[in-house]
CSV table of C-alpha atoms and ligand atoms in Angstrom, one decimal:
chain,number,residue,atom,x,y,z
A,274,MET,CA,-117.5,15.7,23.2
A,275,LYS,CA,-120.2,18.1,24.4
A,276,TYR,CA,-123.6,17.9,22.7
A,277,GLY,CA,-122.7,14.5,21.2
A,278,ARG,CA,-120.5,16.2,18.6
A,279,VAL,CA,-117.8,14.3,16.8
A,280,PHE,CA,-114.2,15.2,15.9
A,281,ASN,CA,-114.9,16.3,12.4
A,282,PHE,CA,-111.9,16.1,10.1
A,283,SER,CA,-113.8,17.5,7.1
A,284,ALA,CA,-111.8,19.5,4.5
A,285,GLY,CA,-114.7,21.9,4.2
A,286,PRO,CA,-117.2,23.0,5.3
A,287,SER,CA,-115.5,22.1,8.6
A,288,MET,CA,-115.6,22.5,12.3
A,289,LEU,CA,-116.3,25.9,13.9
A,290,PRO,CA,-115.1,26.8,17.4
A,291,GLU,CA,-117.7,25.6,20.0
A,292,PRO,CA,-117.8,29.0,21.8
A,293,VAL,CA,-118.8,30.6,18.5
A,294,LEU,CA,-121.6,28.1,17.9
A,295,GLU,CA,-122.8,28.6,21.5
A,296,LYS,CA,-122.8,32.4,21.1
A,297,VAL,CA,-124.7,32.1,17.8
A,298,ARG,CA,-127.3,29.8,19.4
A,299,ASP,CA,-127.8,32.3,22.2
A,300,GLU,CA,-128.3,35.2,19.7
A,301,LEU,CA,-130.4,33.2,17.3
A,302,MET,CA,-134.0,34.2,18.2
A,303,ASN,CA,-133.3,37.8,19.2
A,304,TYR,CA,-130.0,39.4,18.2
A,305,LYS,CA,-129.0,41.9,21.0
A,306,GLY,CA,-132.5,43.2,21.6
A,307,SER,CA,-133.3,43.8,17.9
A,308,GLY,CA,-136.2,41.4,18.1
A,309,MET,CA,-134.8,39.5,15.1
A,310,CYS,CA,-132.5,36.8,14.0
A,311,VAL,CA,-129.5,38.0,11.9
A,312,MET,CA,-131.0,35.9,9.1
A,313,GLU,CA,-134.1,38.1,9.1
A,314,MET,CA,-132.5,41.5,9.1
A,315,SER,CA,-132.2,44.1,6.3
A,316,HIS,CA,-128.6,44.3,5.2
A,317,ARG,CA,-129.2,48.1,5.1
A,318,SER,CA,-130.3,48.2,8.8
A,319,LYS,CA,-128.1,50.0,11.3
A,320,VAL,CA,-127.7,46.8,13.3
A,321,PHE,CA,-126.5,44.7,10.4
A,322,ILE,CA,-124.1,47.5,9.1
A,323,GLU,CA,-122.6,47.5,12.6
A,324,ILE,CA,-122.1,43.7,12.4
A,325,ALA,CA,-120.4,44.0,9.0
A,326,ASN,CA,-118.2,47.0,10.0
A,327,GLN,CA,-117.1,45.3,13.2
A,328,ALA,CA,-116.2,42.1,11.3
A,329,GLU,CA,-114.1,44.1,8.9
A,330,ALA,CA,-112.4,46.0,11.7
A,331,ASP,CA,-111.6,42.8,13.6
A,332,LEU,CA,-110.2,41.1,10.5
A,333,ARG,CA,-108.0,44.2,9.8
A,334,GLU,CA,-106.7,44.1,13.3
A,335,LEU,CA,-106.1,40.3,13.3
A,336,MET,CA,-104.2,40.3,10.0
A,337,GLY,CA,-102.6,43.7,10.3
A,338,ILE,CA,-104.1,44.7,7.0
A,339,PRO,CA,-102.6,48.0,5.7
A,340,ASP,CA,-104.9,51.0,5.0
A,341,ASN,CA,-104.2,50.8,1.3
A,342,TYR,CA,-106.0,47.4,1.0
A,343,LYS,CA,-109.7,46.9,0.7
A,344,VAL,CA,-111.5,44.0,2.3
A,345,LEU,CA,-114.3,42.7,0.2
A,346,PHE,CA,-117.0,40.1,1.1
A,347,ILE,CA,-118.1,38.4,-2.1
A,348,GLN,CA,-120.5,35.5,-2.8
A,349,GLY,CA,-119.6,32.7,-5.1
A,350,GLY,CA,-116.9,31.1,-2.9
A,351,ALA,CA,-113.3,30.9,-3.9
A,352,THR,CA,-114.3,29.5,-7.3
A,353,LEU,CA,-115.8,32.7,-8.5
A,354,GLU,CA,-112.5,34.4,-7.8
A,355,PHE,CA,-110.8,32.1,-10.2
A,356,SER,CA,-112.7,34.0,-12.9
A,357,MET,CA,-112.8,37.5,-11.2
A,358,ILE,CA,-109.0,37.7,-10.8
A,359,PRO,CA,-108.1,37.4,-14.5
A,360,MET,CA,-111.1,39.5,-15.5
A,361,ASN,CA,-110.1,42.4,-13.2
A,362,LEU,CA,-106.3,42.1,-13.0
A,363,MET,CA,-105.3,41.4,-16.6
A,364,LYS,CA,-104.2,44.6,-18.2
A,365,ASN,CA,-101.6,43.3,-20.6
A,366,GLY,CA,-103.6,40.1,-20.9
A,367,VAL,CA,-100.8,37.9,-19.4
A,368,ALA,CA,-100.5,36.0,-16.2
A,369,ASP,CA,-98.0,33.5,-14.7
A,370,TYR,CA,-99.4,30.5,-12.8
A,371,ILE,CA,-97.7,28.1,-10.5
A,372,VAL,CA,-99.7,24.8,-10.4
A,373,THR,CA,-99.2,22.7,-7.3
A,374,GLY,CA,-102.5,20.8,-7.1
A,375,SER,CA,-106.1,20.6,-8.0
A,376,TRP,CA,-107.1,24.1,-6.9
A,377,SER,CA,-104.3,26.0,-8.7
A,378,LYS,CA,-105.0,23.8,-11.7
A,379,LYS,CA,-108.6,24.9,-11.7
A,380,ALA,CA,-107.7,28.5,-11.4
A,381,PHE,CA,-105.1,28.2,-14.2
A,382,ASP,CA,-107.6,26.5,-16.6
A,383,GLU,CA,-110.2,29.2,-15.8
A,384,ALA,CA,-107.8,32.1,-16.4
A,385,LYS,CA,-107.0,30.8,-19.9
A,386,LYS,CA,-110.4,32.0,-21.0
A,387,PHE,CA,-109.3,35.6,-20.4
A,388,GLY,CA,-105.8,35.9,-21.7
A,389,GLU,CA,-102.4,34.4,-22.2
A,390,VAL,CA,-101.7,32.3,-19.2
A,391,ARG,CA,-98.3,30.8,-18.7
A,392,LEU,CA,-97.4,27.8,-16.5
A,393,ILE,CA,-94.1,28.8,-14.9
A,394,ALA,CA,-93.8,25.9,-12.4
A,395,SER,CA,-95.6,22.8,-11.6
A,396,SER,CA,-95.4,19.8,-9.3
A,397,ALA,CA,-97.6,17.5,-11.5
A,398,ASP,CA,-94.6,15.3,-12.2
A,399,LYS,CA,-94.9,13.8,-8.7
A,400,GLY,CA,-98.6,13.9,-8.2
A,401,TYR,CA,-98.5,17.3,-6.6
A,402,SER,CA,-96.7,16.0,-3.5
A,403,TYR,CA,-94.3,18.9,-3.2
A,404,ILE,CA,-93.8,22.6,-3.8
A,405,PRO,CA,-91.3,23.3,-6.6
A,406,ASP,CA,-88.3,25.7,-6.1
A,407,VAL,CA,-89.8,29.1,-6.7
A,408,SER,CA,-86.8,31.3,-6.0
A,409,ASP,CA,-85.8,32.0,-9.6
A,410,LEU,CA,-88.7,31.3,-12.0
A,411,PRO,CA,-89.1,32.5,-15.6
A,412,ILE,CA,-91.5,35.3,-14.7
A,413,SER,CA,-93.0,36.9,-17.8
A,414,GLU,CA,-91.8,40.5,-18.5
A,415,ASP,CA,-95.4,41.6,-19.1
A,416,ALA,CA,-97.2,39.5,-16.5
A,417,ASP,CA,-100.0,41.3,-14.8
A,418,TYR,CA,-99.6,39.0,-11.8
A,419,VAL,CA,-98.2,35.7,-10.5
A,420,TYR,CA,-100.7,33.3,-9.1
A,421,ILE,CA,-100.3,30.6,-6.4
A,422,CYS,CA,-102.5,28.4,-4.2
A,423,GLU,CA,-100.6,28.8,-0.9
A,424,ASN,CA,-102.1,25.7,0.8
A,425,GLU,CA,-103.3,22.9,-1.5
A,426,THR,CA,-106.3,21.4,0.4
A,427,ILE,CA,-106.5,18.2,-1.5
A,428,HIS,CA,-102.8,17.3,-1.8
A,429,GLY,CA,-101.7,18.7,1.6
A,430,THR,CA,-98.8,21.0,0.5
A,431,THR,CA,-98.0,24.5,1.7
A,432,TYR,CA,-95.4,27.1,0.7
A,433,GLN,CA,-92.7,27.8,3.3
A,434,GLU,CA,-91.3,30.7,1.2
A,435,LEU,CA,-93.3,32.8,-1.2
A,436,PRO,CA,-92.1,32.9,-4.8
A,437,ASN,CA,-89.7,35.5,-6.0
A,438,THR,CA,-92.1,37.3,-8.4
A,439,LYS,CA,-89.3,39.7,-9.6
A,440,GLY,CA,-91.5,42.7,-8.8
A,441,LYS,CA,-94.8,41.4,-10.2
A,442,VAL,CA,-98.0,41.4,-8.2
A,443,LEU,CA,-98.5,38.2,-6.2
A,444,VAL,CA,-102.0,36.7,-6.0
A,445,THR,CA,-102.7,34.0,-3.5
A,446,ASP,CA,-105.5,31.5,-2.8
A,447,GLN,CA,-105.4,31.1,1.0
A,448,SER,CA,-108.8,29.3,1.4
A,449,SER,CA,-107.5,26.4,3.5
A,450,MET,CA,-105.0,28.4,5.5
A,451,PHE,CA,-106.9,31.7,6.1
A,452,LEU,CA,-106.2,33.0,9.6
A,453,SER,CA,-104.2,29.9,10.5
A,454,LYS,CA,-101.0,32.0,11.0
A,455,PRO,CA,-99.8,35.5,10.7
A,456,VAL,CA,-99.1,36.6,7.1
A,457,ASP,CA,-97.5,39.8,5.8
A,458,VAL,CA,-100.3,41.2,3.7
A,459,SER,CA,-98.0,43.8,2.1
A,460,LYS,CA,-96.2,41.1,0.2
A,461,TYR,CA,-99.3,40.4,-1.8
A,462,GLY,CA,-101.5,42.3,-4.3
A,463,LEU,CA,-104.5,40.1,-3.6
A,464,ILE,CA,-105.3,37.5,-1.0
A,465,PHE,CA,-108.5,35.6,-1.2
A,466,GLY,CA,-110.2,32.6,0.4
A,467,GLY,CA,-113.5,30.8,0.5
A,468,VAL,CA,-114.3,31.0,4.3
A,469,GLN,CA,-115.8,27.5,4.8
A,470,LYS,CA,-112.4,25.9,5.5
A,471,ASN,CA,-111.2,27.8,8.4
A,472,VAL,CA,-113.5,30.7,9.2
A,473,GLY,CA,-117.2,30.3,8.6
A,474,PRO,CA,-120.1,28.9,6.6
A,475,ALA,CA,-119.9,28.2,2.9
A,476,GLY,CA,-120.8,30.7,0.2
A,477,LEU,CA,-118.6,33.6,1.0
A,478,ALA,CA,-115.1,34.6,-0.2
A,479,ILE,CA,-113.0,37.3,1.5
A,480,VAL,CA,-110.9,39.2,-0.9
A,481,ILE,CA,-108.1,41.5,0.4
A,482,ILE,CA,-106.9,43.6,-2.5
A,483,ARG,CA,-104.4,46.5,-2.8
A,484,GLU,CA,-106.3,49.6,-3.9
A,485,ASP,CA,-104.3,50.4,-6.9
A,486,LEU,CA,-105.3,47.0,-8.4
A,487,ILE,CA,-109.0,47.9,-8.4
A,488,ARG,CA,-109.6,49.2,-11.9
A,489,GLU,CA,-112.5,51.2,-13.4
A,490,ASP,CA,-111.3,51.0,-17.0
A,491,LEU,CA,-112.5,47.4,-17.5
A,492,ASP,CA,-114.3,45.9,-20.5
A,493,PRO,CA,-117.8,47.2,-20.0
A,494,ASN,CA,-119.2,43.7,-20.9
A,495,ILE,CA,-117.8,42.3,-17.6
A,496,PRO,CA,-120.9,41.5,-15.4
A,497,ILE,CA,-121.3,44.2,-12.8
A,498,TYR,CA,-121.1,41.7,-9.9
A,499,MET,CA,-117.7,40.4,-11.1
A,500,ARG,CA,-116.0,43.8,-11.0
A,501,TYR,CA,-113.9,44.5,-7.8
A,502,ASP,CA,-114.7,48.2,-8.1
A,503,THR,CA,-118.4,47.4,-7.7
A,504,HIS,CA,-117.8,45.7,-4.4
A,505,ALA,CA,-115.2,48.2,-3.3
A,506,LYS,CA,-117.4,51.3,-4.0
A,507,ASN,CA,-120.4,49.8,-2.2
A,508,ASP,CA,-118.7,48.4,0.9
A,509,SER,CA,-119.5,44.9,-0.3
A,510,MET,CA,-123.2,45.8,-0.3
A,511,TYR,CA,-123.9,46.4,-4.0
A,512,ASN,CA,-126.5,43.7,-3.6
A,513,THR,CA,-127.6,41.7,-0.6
A,514,PRO,CA,-124.5,40.1,0.7
A,515,ASN,CA,-124.2,36.7,2.5
A,516,CYS,CA,-125.3,38.4,5.8
A,517,TRP,CA,-125.3,35.2,7.8
A,518,ALA,CA,-121.8,34.2,6.7
A,519,ILE,CA,-120.4,37.7,7.4
A,520,TYR,CA,-122.0,37.5,10.9
A,521,ILE,CA,-120.5,34.1,11.7
A,522,CYS,CA,-117.1,35.1,10.3
A,523,GLY,CA,-117.2,38.2,12.6
A,524,LYS,CA,-117.8,35.9,15.6
A,525,VAL,CA,-114.8,33.8,14.6
A,526,PHE,CA,-112.6,36.9,14.3
A,527,LYS,CA,-113.7,37.9,17.8
A,528,TYR,CA,-112.9,34.4,19.0
A,529,LEU,CA,-109.4,34.5,17.5
A,530,LYS,CA,-108.7,37.8,19.1
A,531,SER,CA,-109.9,36.4,22.5
A,532,ILE,CA,-107.4,33.6,22.4
A,533,GLY,CA,-104.5,36.0,21.6
A,534,GLY,CA,-104.5,36.3,17.8
A,535,LEU,CA,-102.8,34.6,14.9
A,536,GLU,CA,-99.4,34.1,16.6
A,537,VAL,CA,-101.1,32.0,19.3
A,538,MET,CA,-103.3,30.2,16.7
A,539,ASN,CA,-100.2,29.3,14.6
A,540,LYS,CA,-98.5,27.9,17.7
A,541,MET,CA,-101.5,25.7,18.4
A,542,ASN,CA,-101.7,24.6,14.8
A,543,GLN,CA,-98.0,23.7,14.8
A,544,GLU,CA,-98.4,21.6,17.9
A,545,LYS,CA,-101.5,19.8,16.5
A,546,ALA,CA,-99.8,19.0,13.2
A,547,ALA,CA,-96.6,17.8,14.9
A,548,ILE,CA,-98.6,15.2,16.9
A,549,LEU,CA,-100.0,13.7,13.7
A,550,TYR,CA,-96.8,14.0,11.6
A,551,ASP,CA,-94.7,12.5,14.4
A,552,PHE,CA,-97.0,9.5,14.5
A,553,LEU,CA,-97.0,9.1,10.7
A,554,ASP,CA,-93.2,9.3,10.5
A,555,GLN,CA,-92.7,6.4,12.9
A,556,SER,CA,-95.7,4.3,11.8
A,557,LYS,CA,-95.2,1.1,9.8
A,558,MET,CA,-98.8,1.0,8.6
A,559,PHE,CA,-99.5,4.7,7.8
A,560,LYS,CA,-97.5,7.0,5.7
A,561,GLY,CA,-97.7,10.7,4.8
A,562,THR,CA,-97.8,11.5,1.1
A,563,VAL,CA,-96.1,14.9,1.0
A,564,ALA,CA,-92.4,15.9,1.0
A,565,ALA,CA,-91.6,16.6,4.6
A,566,LYS,CA,-90.5,20.2,4.0
A,567,ASP,CA,-93.7,21.1,2.2
A,568,ARG,CA,-96.3,19.6,4.5
A,569,SER,CA,-99.4,21.6,5.3
A,570,LEU,CA,-100.3,22.3,8.9
A,571,MET,CA,-104.0,22.2,7.9
A,572,ASN,CA,-104.6,19.2,5.6
A,573,VAL,CA,-102.7,15.9,6.3
A,574,PRO,CA,-103.1,13.2,3.6
A,575,PHE,CA,-101.8,9.7,4.4
A,576,VAL,CA,-102.1,6.2,3.1
A,577,THR,CA,-101.7,2.6,4.1
A,578,GLU,CA,-100.3,-0.1,1.7
A,579,SER,CA,-103.7,-0.7,0.0
A,580,ALA,CA,-107.0,1.0,-0.9
A,581,GLU,CA,-108.8,-1.8,0.9
A,582,LEU,CA,-107.0,-1.2,4.1
A,583,ASP,CA,-107.5,2.6,3.7
A,584,ALA,CA,-111.3,2.0,3.4
A,585,GLU,CA,-111.2,-0.3,6.5
A,586,VAL,CA,-109.5,2.4,8.5
A,587,VAL,CA,-111.9,5.1,7.3
A,588,ALA,CA,-114.9,2.9,8.4
A,589,ALA,CA,-113.2,2.1,11.8
A,590,THR,CA,-112.5,5.8,12.5
A,591,LYS,CA,-116.0,6.8,11.6
A,592,ALA,CA,-117.5,4.2,14.0
A,593,ALA,CA,-115.2,5.5,16.7
A,594,GLY,CA,-116.4,9.1,16.4
A,595,PHE,CA,-113.8,10.6,14.0
A,596,ASP,CA,-115.6,11.7,10.9
A,597,ASN,CA,-114.7,12.7,7.3
A,598,LEU,CA,-111.2,11.1,7.2
A,599,LYS,CA,-111.7,9.7,3.7
A,600,GLY,CA,-109.2,11.2,1.2
A,601,HIS,CA,-110.4,13.4,-1.7
A,602,LYS,CA,-111.8,11.2,-4.5
A,603,SER,CA,-109.1,12.3,-6.8
A,604,VAL,CA,-106.2,11.0,-4.6
A,605,GLY,CA,-107.7,8.4,-2.4
A,606,GLY,CA,-106.2,7.3,0.9
A,607,LEU,CA,-107.1,9.3,4.0
A,608,ARG,CA,-106.9,13.0,4.9
A,609,ALA,CA,-107.2,14.7,8.2
A,610,SER,CA,-108.1,18.3,8.0
A,611,ILE,CA,-107.0,19.9,11.2
A,612,TYR,CA,-108.1,23.5,10.9
A,613,ASN,CA,-108.1,26.2,13.6
A,614,ALA,CA,-111.2,24.8,15.2
A,615,MET,CA,-110.0,21.2,15.6
A,616,PRO,CA,-109.0,20.9,19.2
A,617,LYS,CA,-105.6,19.4,20.1
A,618,GLU,CA,-107.6,16.6,22.0
A,619,GLY,CA,-109.1,15.6,18.6
A,620,VAL,CA,-105.7,15.1,17.0
A,621,GLN,CA,-104.4,13.3,20.1
A,622,ALA,CA,-107.4,11.0,20.2
A,623,LEU,CA,-107.1,10.2,16.5
A,624,VAL,CA,-103.4,9.3,16.9
A,625,GLU,CA,-104.2,7.0,19.8
A,626,PHE,CA,-106.9,5.4,17.7
A,627,LEU,CA,-104.6,4.8,14.7
A,628,LYS,CA,-101.8,3.5,17.0
A,629,ASP,CA,-104.2,1.0,18.5
A,630,PHE,CA,-105.5,0.0,15.0
A,631,GLU,CA,-101.9,-0.5,13.8
A,632,ALA,CA,-101.1,-2.6,16.9
A,633,LYS,CA,-104.1,-4.9,16.4
A,634,HIS,CA,-103.6,-5.3,12.6
A,635,GLY,CA,-99.8,-5.0,12.4
B,1044,PLP,C1,-112.2,24.7,-1.2
B,1044,PLP,C2,-111.2,25.5,-2.0
B,1044,PLP,C3,-111.6,26.2,-3.1
B,1044,PLP,C4,-113.1,26.3,-3.6
B,1044,PLP,O1,-113.9,27.0,-2.7
B,1044,PLP,P1,-115.4,27.2,-3.0
B,1044,PLP,O2,-115.8,28.1,-1.9
B,1044,PLP,O3,-116.1,25.8,-2.9
B,1044,PLP,O4,-115.5,27.8,-4.4
B,1044,PLP,C5,-110.6,26.9,-3.7
B,1044,PLP,N1,-109.4,26.9,-3.3
B,1044,PLP,C6,-109.0,26.2,-2.3
B,1044,PLP,C7,-107.5,26.2,-1.9
B,1044,PLP,C8,-109.9,25.4,-1.6
B,1044,PLP,O5,-109.5,24.7,-0.5
């Protein structure tokens, strides 16, 4: 790889497209004749406002975001949204959660602080290795929203079909699948994601929220930063935003547009994932851990017969220039995160390496 870079399979922060990093390098010392780096600019300056506006416009175009949705750039990552969502969306004080892994479990536990939170489906019985049937769930009559994590980064599952919410608002955590494929925004009340998985640097969440869900009649004790109406009324600039992350995300949006948009990205992601899953399906040494129908295109966990061999493989891959393949500490094994910016060559090279490893150790 160019610049001595490695194929980085990190779950996040993770690889960014090389053309984006090169462009950022070129603009680092003097952004477009402003005489400043974007890190040094006032967020109120004309030049930065233009960066932020362009980023939002490009995101709207990429995702086809309808006009009655606001796009908010909020600090605190995806984790802050676990609190902001119940604080802002609970009117009746009731929400239904589907728990399919560590991230939806964290969101569920956090929401309990703010109201009555009901667990309407879970895949904990089989170590979160599948997505439960969500076609006919016991949705609460008075639920303010139904919550899902659409791609579970740690366990490697993804929804093929959205839950039937029986008319209730659907809220989704798309952190680890953001911009990996086209989605129909109008099916959701709120989409959010921390950007460091698939889009940009850490420390920023993008929230896409239907306007009628932005309330002003909230408990006045809710901290001002944690109200969606604060961010909506101030174009995400109530205080100093994460300017640098917004700038990089904007570059990634431009890059995605330049390759043809999310349909094209999705095709590339399907191809990449198929290379790895096809290998795992025929391997005698390595085995995927997720039910085939629910496999993520982004995060691919797999194991060998023992933790010792897993560790040996991780060490061997690292020495060969494939980094961050160790599985999450809560599940062990290995995990290859193959987000948008992972080139197909990276997945092909990894599969060749694992094949070779298996042949030598088999
Ligand atoms: C990483 C991740 C989070 C947490 O993101 P932070 O930005 O670290 O708060 C939440 N949900 C999912 C699905 C994730 O992958």
